Amino acid sequence: MLRLRPDDNGIRRAVELLRSGRLVAFPTETVYGLGADASNPEAVRAIFAAKGRPADHPLIVHLPDVALLPEWVAQVPETARRLADAFWPGPMTLILERSERVSGVVTGGQDSVGVRVPNHPVARALLCAFEGAVAAPSANRFGHVSPTTADHVMDEFGDEVAAVVDGGACPVGLESTIVDLTDERPRLLRLGMIPEHSIVAVLGCKLDRPGDDQGPRASGRLATHYAPSVPLERVQAAQLRMRIDECVAAGEKIAVLAFSEPATPAGRVLWSALPSRPVHYARALYRELRAADAHAPDRILVEMPPDSSGWEAIHDRLRRAAGSL
Ligand code: TXA
Ligand code: MG
């Protein structure tokens, strides 16, 4: 896999590769995406093969500008207009009825399509230079933690991916908020860092929250997803010390993601102190999970964040990383 700089030359090369049907990973404000020309079903198929992703899990179509939306969706409802005005470019994906031109490979055979205009300068430069739509899931193997740096992408894939445009660390760090507008009532399919109350304020109505076993396939809604390769346990702050001691006494090598610094330096404990504000925590979480995972501990213990507002999407991802809903 080539590592491309996010300058004019790098973007030009990335566009050539996309035009010739190859896969190119690129940064967005949320996480790195694994991109292919959305108008080329063969190229899009290669995404599923590289990720090991089931063919019925739809991809998000990334657009350079909202002006291209009517080409990819059958109609643009008033609710979509409002959300696009308020949150695009940005970390929000809208599910809308697909237009004729959208290949069933992209939508996993569904009548709807996920669309998003990302807000990362490198993603925007790439999409504008490509002058078209790029289908892209998160650039990780199916079920694994999403990548937030180019190195993470390189750790996940080999030559099945032609290149990654290195745009540094992703500023948001968690995947986009997904709002399904195909029904009368808007539905919140995936929590993200855009707070639910901001969406409600724009729409002027509440959002349904379908159960995870309902509705269309959405891998981000599976119980085990965004997961490291070793067991992850969520632990209440008050129990953290005791749980660490138990694991150490049992001879386990553990990694701890906590808010505090370790009380005593412990040999078999890999400690990572995370920021106390949700925006900063979200930016750091996947990097720290990957770093913990790379040490191949027996277990990762994560101190539960507060229940207060701003932490909802983080709780959601930690639950899924733990394999529990
Ligand atoms: O932030 C993001 O959304 C990142 C960046 C790269 O844009 N992308 C991302 O893609 O997280 P992915 O494929 O890893 O997750 C997208 C989620 C999946 O759970 C997928 O099933 C759901 O969006 N999705 C896509 N199209 C859909 C549709 N038509 N109906 C329901 N869910 C859909
Ligand atoms: Mg994903």
CSV table of N, CA and C in Angstrom, one decimal, residues 18-163:
chain,number,residue,atom,x,y,z
A,18,LEU,N,-8.4,5.8,-8.0
A,18,LEU,CA,-9.9,5.6,-7.9
A,18,LEU,C,-10.5,5.4,-9.3
A,19,ARG,N,-10.1,6.3,-10.2
A,19,ARG,CA,-10.6,6.2,-11.6
A,19,ARG,C,-10.3,4.9,-12.3
A,20,SER,N,-9.2,4.3,-11.9
A,20,SER,CA,-8.9,3.0,-12.5
A,20,SER,C,-9.4,1.8,-11.7
A,21,GLY,N,-10.3,2.1,-10.8
A,21,GLY,CA,-11.1,1.0,-10.1
A,21,GLY,C,-10.3,0.5,-8.9
A,22,ARG,N,-9.3,1.2,-8.4
A,22,ARG,CA,-8.6,0.7,-7.2
A,22,ARG,C,-9.1,1.3,-5.9
A,23,LEU,N,-8.7,0.7,-4.8
A,23,LEU,CA,-9.2,1.1,-3.5
A,23,LEU,C,-8.2,2.1,-2.9
A,24,VAL,N,-8.7,3.2,-2.4
A,24,VAL,CA,-7.9,4.3,-1.8
A,24,VAL,C,-8.5,4.6,-0.4
A,25,ALA,N,-7.7,4.5,0.6
A,25,ALA,CA,-8.1,4.9,2.0
A,25,ALA,C,-7.8,6.4,2.1
A,26,PHE,N,-8.7,7.1,2.8
A,26,PHE,CA,-8.5,8.5,3.0
A,26,PHE,C,-9.1,9.0,4.4
A,27,PRO,N,-8.6,10.1,4.9
A,27,PRO,CA,-9.1,10.6,6.2
A,27,PRO,C,-10.4,11.3,6.0
A,28,THR,N,-11.3,11.1,7.0
A,28,THR,CA,-12.5,12.0,7.1
A,28,THR,C,-12.4,12.6,8.5
A,29,GLU,N,-13.3,13.5,8.9
A,29,GLU,CA,-13.3,14.0,10.2
A,29,GLU,C,-13.6,12.9,11.2
A,30,THR,N,-14.3,11.9,10.8
A,30,THR,CA,-14.7,10.9,11.8
A,30,THR,C,-13.6,9.8,11.9
A,31,VAL,N,-13.5,9.0,10.9
A,31,VAL,CA,-12.5,7.9,10.9
A,31,VAL,C,-12.0,7.8,9.4
A,32,TYR,N,-10.9,7.0,9.2
A,32,TYR,CA,-10.5,6.8,7.8
A,32,TYR,C,-11.5,5.9,7.0
A,33,GLY,N,-11.8,6.3,5.8
A,33,GLY,CA,-12.7,5.5,4.9
A,33,GLY,C,-11.9,4.7,3.9
A,34,LEU,N,-12.4,3.5,3.5
A,34,LEU,CA,-11.8,2.7,2.4
A,34,LEU,C,-12.6,3.0,1.2
A,35,GLY,N,-12.1,3.8,0.3
A,35,GLY,CA,-12.9,4.4,-0.8
A,35,GLY,C,-12.7,3.6,-2.1
A,36,ALA,N,-13.8,3.6,-2.9
A,36,ALA,CA,-13.9,3.2,-4.3
A,36,ALA,C,-14.8,4.0,-5.0
A,37,ASP,N,-14.6,4.1,-6.4
A,37,ASP,CA,-15.5,4.9,-7.2
A,37,ASP,C,-17.0,4.3,-7.1
A,38,ALA,N,-17.9,5.1,-6.5
A,38,ALA,CA,-19.2,4.6,-6.3
A,38,ALA,C,-20.0,4.2,-7.5
A,39,SER,N,-19.5,4.7,-8.7
A,39,SER,CA,-20.2,4.4,-9.9
A,39,SER,C,-19.6,3.1,-10.6
A,40,ASN,N,-18.7,2.5,-10.0
A,40,ASN,CA,-18.0,1.3,-10.5
A,40,ASN,C,-18.3,0.1,-9.6
A,41,PRO,N,-19.3,-0.7,-10.0
A,41,PRO,CA,-19.6,-1.8,-9.1
A,41,PRO,C,-18.5,-2.8,-8.8
A,42,GLU,N,-17.6,-3.0,-9.8
A,42,GLU,CA,-16.5,-3.9,-9.6
A,42,GLU,C,-15.5,-3.4,-8.6
A,43,ALA,N,-15.3,-2.1,-8.6
A,43,ALA,CA,-14.4,-1.5,-7.6
A,43,ALA,C,-15.0,-1.6,-6.2
A,44,VAL,N,-16.4,-1.3,-6.2
A,44,VAL,CA,-17.1,-1.4,-4.9
A,44,VAL,C,-17.0,-2.8,-4.3
A,45,ARG,N,-17.1,-3.8,-5.2
A,45,ARG,CA,-17.0,-5.2,-4.8
A,45,ARG,C,-15.7,-5.5,-4.0
A,46,ALA,N,-14.7,-4.8,-4.6
A,46,ALA,CA,-13.3,-5.0,-4.0
A,46,ALA,C,-13.3,-4.6,-2.5
A,47,ILE,N,-14.1,-3.6,-2.2
A,47,ILE,CA,-14.2,-3.1,-0.8
A,47,ILE,C,-14.7,-4.3,0.1
A,48,PHE,N,-15.7,-4.9,-0.3
A,48,PHE,CA,-16.3,-6.0,0.5
A,48,PHE,C,-15.3,-7.1,0.7
A,49,ALA,N,-14.6,-7.4,-0.4
A,49,ALA,CA,-13.6,-8.5,-0.4
A,49,ALA,C,-12.4,-8.1,0.6
A,50,ALA,N,-11.9,-6.9,0.5
A,50,ALA,CA,-10.8,-6.5,1.3
A,50,ALA,C,-11.2,-6.5,2.8
A,51,LYS,N,-12.4,-6.0,3.1
A,51,LYS,CA,-12.9,-5.9,4.5
A,51,LYS,C,-13.3,-7.3,5.1
A,52,GLY,N,-13.7,-8.2,4.2
A,52,GLY,CA,-14.3,-9.4,4.7
A,52,GLY,C,-15.7,-9.1,5.2
A,53,ARG,N,-16.4,-8.1,4.5
A,53,ARG,CA,-17.7,-7.6,4.9
A,53,ARG,C,-18.8,-8.4,4.2
A,54,PRO,N,-19.8,-8.8,4.8
A,54,PRO,CA,-20.9,-9.5,4.1
A,54,PRO,C,-21.5,-8.5,3.1
A,55,ALA,N,-21.9,-9.1,1.9
A,55,ALA,CA,-22.4,-8.3,0.8
A,55,ALA,C,-23.7,-7.5,1.1
A,56,ASP,N,-24.4,-7.9,2.1
A,56,ASP,CA,-25.7,-7.2,2.4
A,56,ASP,C,-25.5,-6.1,3.4
A,57,HIS,N,-24.3,-5.7,3.7
A,57,HIS,CA,-24.1,-4.5,4.6
A,57,HIS,C,-23.8,-3.3,3.8
A,58,PRO,N,-24.7,-2.4,3.7
A,58,PRO,CA,-24.5,-1.3,2.7
A,58,PRO,C,-23.4,-0.3,3.1
A,59,LEU,N,-22.9,0.4,2.1
A,59,LEU,CA,-21.8,1.4,2.2
A,59,LEU,C,-22.4,2.8,2.2
A,60,ILE,N,-21.6,3.7,2.7
A,60,ILE,CA,-22.0,5.1,2.7
A,60,ILE,C,-21.4,5.8,1.4
A,61,VAL,N,-22.2,6.5,0.7
A,61,VAL,CA,-21.7,7.2,-0.5
A,61,VAL,C,-21.3,8.6,-0.1
A,62,HIS,N,-20.0,9.0,-0.3
A,62,HIS,CA,-19.4,10.3,0.1
A,62,HIS,C,-19.4,11.2,-1.1
A,63,LEU,N,-20.0,12.4,-0.9
A,63,LEU,CA,-20.2,13.4,-1.9
A,63,LEU,C,-19.3,14.6,-1.6
A,64,PRO,N,-18.8,15.3,-2.7
A,64,PRO,CA,-18.0,16.5,-2.5
A,64,PRO,C,-18.9,17.7,-2.1
A,65,ASP,N,-20.2,17.6,-2.5
A,65,ASP,CA,-21.1,18.8,-2.3
A,65,ASP,C,-22.5,18.3,-2.3
A,66,VAL,N,-23.3,19.0,-1.5
A,66,VAL,CA,-24.7,18.6,-1.4
A,66,VAL,C,-25.4,18.8,-2.8
A,67,ALA,N,-24.8,19.6,-3.7
A,67,ALA,CA,-25.4,19.7,-5.0
A,67,ALA,C,-25.5,18.4,-5.8
A,68,LEU,N,-24.7,17.4,-5.4
A,68,LEU,CA,-24.7,16.2,-6.1
A,68,LEU,C,-25.8,15.2,-5.6
A,69,LEU,N,-26.4,15.6,-4.4
A,69,LEU,CA,-27.3,14.7,-3.8
A,69,LEU,C,-28.4,14.2,-4.7
A,70,PRO,N,-29.1,15.1,-5.5
A,70,PRO,CA,-30.2,14.6,-6.3
A,70,PRO,C,-29.8,13.5,-7.3
A,71,GLU,N,-28.5,13.4,-7.6
A,71,GLU,CA,-28.1,12.3,-8.5
A,71,GLU,C,-28.1,10.9,-7.9
A,72,TRP,N,-28.0,10.9,-6.5
A,72,TRP,CA,-27.8,9.7,-5.8
A,72,TRP,C,-29.1,9.2,-5.0
A,73,VAL,N,-30.0,10.1,-4.9
A,73,VAL,CA,-31.2,9.8,-4.1
A,73,VAL,C,-32.4,10.1,-5.0
A,74,ALA,N,-33.5,9.3,-4.8
A,74,ALA,CA,-34.7,9.4,-5.6
A,74,ALA,C,-35.4,10.8,-5.4
A,75,GLN,N,-35.4,11.2,-4.1
A,75,GLN,CA,-36.0,12.5,-3.8
A,75,GLN,C,-35.3,13.0,-2.5
A,76,VAL,N,-35.3,14.4,-2.4
A,76,VAL,CA,-34.7,15.0,-1.2
A,76,VAL,C,-35.8,15.6,-0.4
A,77,PRO,N,-36.3,14.8,0.7
A,77,PRO,CA,-37.3,15.4,1.5
A,77,PRO,C,-36.9,16.6,2.3
A,78,GLU,N,-37.9,17.4,2.7
A,78,GLU,CA,-37.6,18.6,3.5
A,78,GLU,C,-36.7,18.3,4.7
A,79,THR,N,-37.0,17.2,5.3
A,79,THR,CA,-36.2,16.8,6.5
A,79,THR,C,-34.7,16.7,6.2
A,80,ALA,N,-34.4,16.1,5.0
A,80,ALA,CA,-33.0,15.9,4.5
A,80,ALA,C,-32.4,17.3,4.2
A,81,ARG,N,-33.2,18.2,3.6
A,81,ARG,CA,-32.7,19.5,3.3
A,81,ARG,C,-32.2,20.2,4.6
A,82,ARG,N,-33.1,20.1,5.6
A,82,ARG,CA,-32.8,20.8,6.8
A,82,ARG,C,-31.6,20.2,7.5
A,83,LEU,N,-31.5,18.9,7.6
A,83,LEU,CA,-30.3,18.3,8.3
A,83,LEU,C,-29.0,18.6,7.5
A,84,ALA,N,-29.1,18.6,6.1
A,84,ALA,CA,-27.9,18.9,5.3
A,84,ALA,C,-27.5,20.3,5.5
A,85,ASP,N,-28.5,21.2,5.6
A,85,ASP,CA,-28.1,22.6,5.8
A,85,ASP,C,-27.4,22.8,7.1
A,86,ALA,N,-27.9,22.1,8.1
A,86,ALA,CA,-27.4,22.3,9.5
A,86,ALA,C,-26.1,21.6,9.7
A,87,PHE,N,-25.9,20.4,9.2
A,87,PHE,CA,-24.8,19.5,9.6
A,87,PHE,C,-23.8,19.2,8.5
A,88,TRP,N,-24.1,19.5,7.2
A,88,TRP,CA,-23.1,19.2,6.2
A,88,TRP,C,-22.4,20.5,5.7
A,89,PRO,N,-21.1,20.4,5.4
A,89,PRO,CA,-20.3,19.2,5.5
A,89,PRO,C,-20.1,18.8,7.0
A,90,GLY,N,-20.1,17.5,7.3
A,90,GLY,CA,-19.9,17.2,8.7
A,90,GLY,C,-20.2,15.7,9.0
A,91,PRO,N,-20.1,15.3,10.2
A,91,PRO,CA,-20.2,13.9,10.6
A,91,PRO,C,-21.6,13.3,10.7
A,92,MET,N,-22.4,13.5,9.7
A,92,MET,CA,-23.7,13.0,9.7
A,92,MET,C,-24.0,12.2,8.4
A,93,THR,N,-24.6,11.0,8.5
A,93,THR,CA,-25.0,10.3,7.3
A,93,THR,C,-26.5,10.2,7.3
A,94,LEU,N,-27.1,10.5,6.1
A,94,LEU,CA,-28.5,10.4,5.9
A,94,LEU,C,-28.9,9.2,5.1
A,95,ILE,N,-29.9,8.5,5.5
A,95,ILE,CA,-30.4,7.3,4.7
A,95,ILE,C,-31.6,7.8,4.0
A,96,LEU,N,-31.5,7.7,2.7
A,96,LEU,CA,-32.6,8.2,1.8
A,96,LEU,C,-32.9,7.1,0.7
A,97,GLU,N,-34.1,7.3,0.1
A,97,GLU,CA,-34.4,6.4,-1.0
A,97,GLU,C,-33.4,6.5,-2.1
A,98,ARG,N,-32.9,5.4,-2.6
A,98,ARG,CA,-31.8,5.6,-3.6
A,98,ARG,C,-32.3,5.9,-5.0
A,99,SER,N,-31.5,6.5,-5.8
A,99,SER,CA,-31.9,6.8,-7.2
A,99,SER,C,-31.5,5.6,-8.1
A,100,GLU,N,-32.0,5.6,-9.3
A,100,GLU,CA,-31.7,4.5,-10.2
A,100,GLU,C,-30.2,4.2,-10.4
A,101,ARG,N,-29.4,5.3,-10.4
A,101,ARG,CA,-28.0,5.1,-10.7
A,101,ARG,C,-27.2,4.4,-9.7
A,102,VAL,N,-27.8,4.3,-8.4
A,102,VAL,CA,-27.0,3.7,-7.4
A,102,VAL,C,-27.0,2.2,-7.5
A,103,SER,N,-25.8,1.6,-7.7
A,103,SER,CA,-25.7,0.2,-7.8
A,103,SER,C,-26.1,-0.6,-6.5
A,104,GLY,N,-26.8,-1.7,-6.7
A,104,GLY,CA,-27.2,-2.5,-5.6
A,104,GLY,C,-26.0,-3.1,-4.8
A,105,VAL,N,-24.8,-3.1,-5.4
A,105,VAL,CA,-23.6,-3.5,-4.7
A,105,VAL,C,-23.3,-2.5,-3.6
A,106,VAL,N,-23.5,-1.2,-3.9
A,106,VAL,CA,-23.3,-0.2,-2.8
A,106,VAL,C,-24.3,-0.3,-1.7
A,107,THR,N,-25.5,-0.6,-2.0
A,107,THR,CA,-26.6,-0.5,-1.0
A,107,THR,C,-26.9,-1.9,-0.4
A,108,GLY,N,-26.1,-2.9,-0.7
A,108,GLY,CA,-26.3,-4.2,-0.2
A,108,GLY,C,-27.7,-4.7,-0.5
A,109,GLY,N,-28.2,-4.3,-1.7
A,109,GLY,CA,-29.4,-4.8,-2.2
A,109,GLY,C,-30.6,-4.0,-1.7
A,110,GLN,N,-30.4,-3.0,-0.9
A,110,GLN,CA,-31.6,-2.3,-0.3
A,110,GLN,C,-32.0,-1.1,-1.2
A,111,ASP,N,-33.3,-0.6,-1.0
A,111,ASP,CA,-33.8,0.5,-1.8
A,111,ASP,C,-33.3,1.8,-1.3
A,112,SER,N,-32.6,1.8,-0.2
A,112,SER,CA,-32.1,3.1,0.4
A,112,SER,C,-30.6,3.2,0.2
A,113,VAL,N,-30.1,4.4,0.4
A,113,VAL,CA,-28.7,4.6,0.3
A,113,VAL,C,-28.2,5.6,1.4
A,114,GLY,N,-27.1,5.3,2.0
A,114,GLY,CA,-26.5,6.2,3.0
A,114,GLY,C,-25.6,7.3,2.2
A,115,VAL,N,-25.8,8.6,2.5
A,115,VAL,CA,-25.0,9.6,1.9
A,115,VAL,C,-24.5,10.6,2.9
A,116,ARG,N,-23.3,11.1,2.6
A,116,ARG,CA,-22.7,12.0,3.5
A,116,ARG,C,-21.7,12.9,2.8
A,117,VAL,N,-21.7,14.2,3.2
A,117,VAL,CA,-20.7,15.2,2.7
A,117,VAL,C,-19.7,15.4,3.9
A,118,PRO,N,-18.5,14.8,3.8
A,118,PRO,CA,-17.6,14.9,4.9
A,118,PRO,C,-16.9,16.3,5.0
A,119,ASN,N,-16.4,16.6,6.1
A,119,ASN,CA,-15.9,18.0,6.4
A,119,ASN,C,-14.4,18.0,6.6
A,120,HIS,N,-13.7,16.9,6.3
A,120,HIS,CA,-12.2,16.9,6.4
A,120,HIS,C,-11.6,17.5,5.2
A,121,PRO,N,-10.6,18.5,5.3
A,121,PRO,CA,-10.0,19.1,4.2
A,121,PRO,C,-9.5,18.1,3.1
A,122,VAL,N,-8.9,17.0,3.6
A,122,VAL,CA,-8.3,16.1,2.6
A,122,VAL,C,-9.4,15.3,1.9
A,123,ALA,N,-10.4,14.9,2.7
A,123,ALA,CA,-11.6,14.2,2.0
A,123,ALA,C,-12.2,15.1,1.0
A,124,ARG,N,-12.4,16.4,1.4
A,124,ARG,CA,-13.0,17.3,0.5
A,124,ARG,C,-12.2,17.5,-0.8
A,125,ALA,N,-10.8,17.7,-0.6
A,125,ALA,CA,-10.0,17.9,-1.7
A,125,ALA,C,-10.0,16.6,-2.7
A,126,LEU,N,-10.0,15.5,-2.1
A,126,LEU,CA,-10.1,14.2,-2.9
A,126,LEU,C,-11.4,14.1,-3.6
A,127,LEU,N,-12.5,14.4,-3.0
A,127,LEU,CA,-13.8,14.2,-3.6
A,127,LEU,C,-14.0,15.3,-4.7
A,128,CYS,N,-13.5,16.5,-4.4
A,128,CYS,CA,-13.7,17.6,-5.4
A,128,CYS,C,-12.8,17.3,-6.6
A,129,ALA,N,-11.6,16.8,-6.4
A,129,ALA,CA,-10.7,16.5,-7.6
A,129,ALA,C,-11.3,15.2,-8.3
A,130,PHE,N,-11.9,14.3,-7.6
A,130,PHE,CA,-12.5,13.1,-8.3
A,130,PHE,C,-13.7,13.5,-9.1
A,131,GLU,N,-14.4,14.6,-8.6
A,131,GLU,CA,-15.6,15.1,-9.3
A,131,GLU,C,-16.7,14.0,-9.3
A,132,GLY,N,-16.8,13.3,-8.2
A,132,GLY,CA,-17.8,12.3,-8.2
A,132,GLY,C,-18.0,11.7,-6.8
A,133,ALA,N,-18.7,10.6,-6.7
A,133,ALA,CA,-19.0,10.0,-5.4
A,133,ALA,C,-18.1,8.9,-5.1
A,134,VAL,N,-17.7,8.8,-3.8
A,134,VAL,CA,-16.8,7.7,-3.4
A,134,VAL,C,-17.5,6.9,-2.3
A,135,ALA,N,-17.7,5.6,-2.6
A,135,ALA,CA,-18.3,4.7,-1.6
A,135,ALA,C,-17.2,4.3,-0.6
A,136,ALA,N,-17.5,4.4,0.7
A,136,ALA,CA,-16.5,4.1,1.6
A,136,ALA,C,-17.1,3.7,3.0
A,137,PRO,N,-16.7,2.5,3.4
A,137,PRO,CA,-16.9,2.1,4.8
A,137,PRO,C,-15.7,2.6,5.6
A,138,SER,N,-15.7,2.3,6.9
A,138,SER,CA,-14.5,2.6,7.7
A,138,SER,C,-13.4,1.6,7.2
A,139,ALA,N,-12.2,2.1,7.2
A,139,ALA,CA,-11.1,1.3,6.6
A,139,ALA,C,-10.5,0.3,7.6
A,140,ASN,N,-11.3,-0.6,8.0
A,140,ASN,CA,-10.9,-1.7,8.9
A,140,ASN,C,-11.5,-3.0,8.5
A,141,ARG,N,-10.9,-4.1,8.9
A,141,ARG,CA,-11.6,-5.4,8.6
A,141,ARG,C,-12.9,-5.5,9.4
A,142,PHE,N,-13.8,-6.3,8.9
A,142,PHE,CA,-15.2,-6.3,9.4
A,142,PHE,C,-15.2,-6.6,10.9
A,143,GLY,N,-15.9,-5.8,11.7
A,143,GLY,CA,-16.1,-6.0,13.1
A,143,GLY,C,-15.0,-5.4,13.9
A,144,HIS,N,-13.9,-5.0,13.3
A,144,HIS,CA,-12.7,-4.5,14.0
A,144,HIS,C,-12.9,-3.0,14.4
A,145,VAL,N,-12.0,-2.5,15.2
A,145,VAL,CA,-12.0,-1.1,15.6
A,145,VAL,C,-11.7,-0.2,14.3
A,146,SER,N,-12.4,0.9,14.2
A,146,SER,CA,-12.2,1.8,13.0
A,146,SER,C,-10.8,2.5,13.2
A,147,PRO,N,-10.2,2.8,12.0
A,147,PRO,CA,-8.9,3.5,12.0
A,147,PRO,C,-9.0,5.0,12.1
A,148,THR,N,-8.2,5.6,12.9
A,148,THR,CA,-8.2,7.1,13.0
A,148,THR,C,-6.8,7.6,12.6
A,149,THR,N,-5.9,6.8,12.1
A,149,THR,CA,-4.6,7.3,11.5
A,149,THR,C,-4.3,6.4,10.3
A,150,ALA,N,-3.4,7.0,9.4
A,150,ALA,CA,-3.0,6.2,8.2
A,150,ALA,C,-2.2,4.9,8.7
A,151,ASP,N,-1.5,5.0,9.7
A,151,ASP,CA,-0.8,3.8,10.2
A,151,ASP,C,-1.8,2.7,10.6
A,152,HIS,N,-2.9,3.1,11.2
A,152,HIS,CA,-4.0,2.1,11.5
A,152,HIS,C,-4.4,1.4,10.3
A,153,VAL,N,-4.6,2.2,9.2
A,153,VAL,CA,-5.1,1.6,7.9
A,153,VAL,C,-4.0,0.6,7.4
A,154,MET,N,-2.8,1.0,7.5
A,154,MET,CA,-1.7,0.1,7.0
A,154,MET,C,-1.6,-1.1,7.8
A,155,ASP,N,-1.9,-1.1,9.1
A,155,ASP,CA,-1.9,-2.3,9.9
A,155,ASP,C,-3.0,-3.2,9.5
A,156,GLU,N,-4.1,-2.7,9.0
A,156,GLU,CA,-5.2,-3.6,8.7
A,156,GLU,C,-5.1,-4.3,7.3
A,157,PHE,N,-4.5,-3.6,6.3
A,157,PHE,CA,-4.6,-4.1,5.0
A,157,PHE,C,-3.2,-4.2,4.3
A,158,GLY,N,-3.1,-5.0,3.3
A,158,GLY,CA,-1.9,-5.1,2.5
A,158,GLY,C,-2.1,-4.5,1.2
A,159,ASP,N,-1.7,-5.3,0.1
A,159,ASP,CA,-1.8,-4.7,-1.2
A,159,ASP,C,-3.2,-4.8,-1.9
A,160,GLU,N,-4.1,-5.3,-1.1
A,160,GLU,CA,-5.5,-5.2,-1.7
A,160,GLU,C,-6.0,-3.8,-1.7
A,161,VAL,N,-5.3,-2.9,-0.9
A,161,VAL,CA,-5.6,-1.5,-0.9
A,161,VAL,C,-4.5,-0.8,-1.6
A,162,ALA,N,-4.8,0.0,-2.7
A,162,ALA,CA,-3.7,0.6,-3.4
A,162,ALA,C,-2.9,1.6,-2.7
A,163,ALA,N,-3.6,2.5,-1.9
A,163,ALA,CA,-3.0,3.6,-1.3
A,163,ALA,C,-3.8,4.1,-0.1
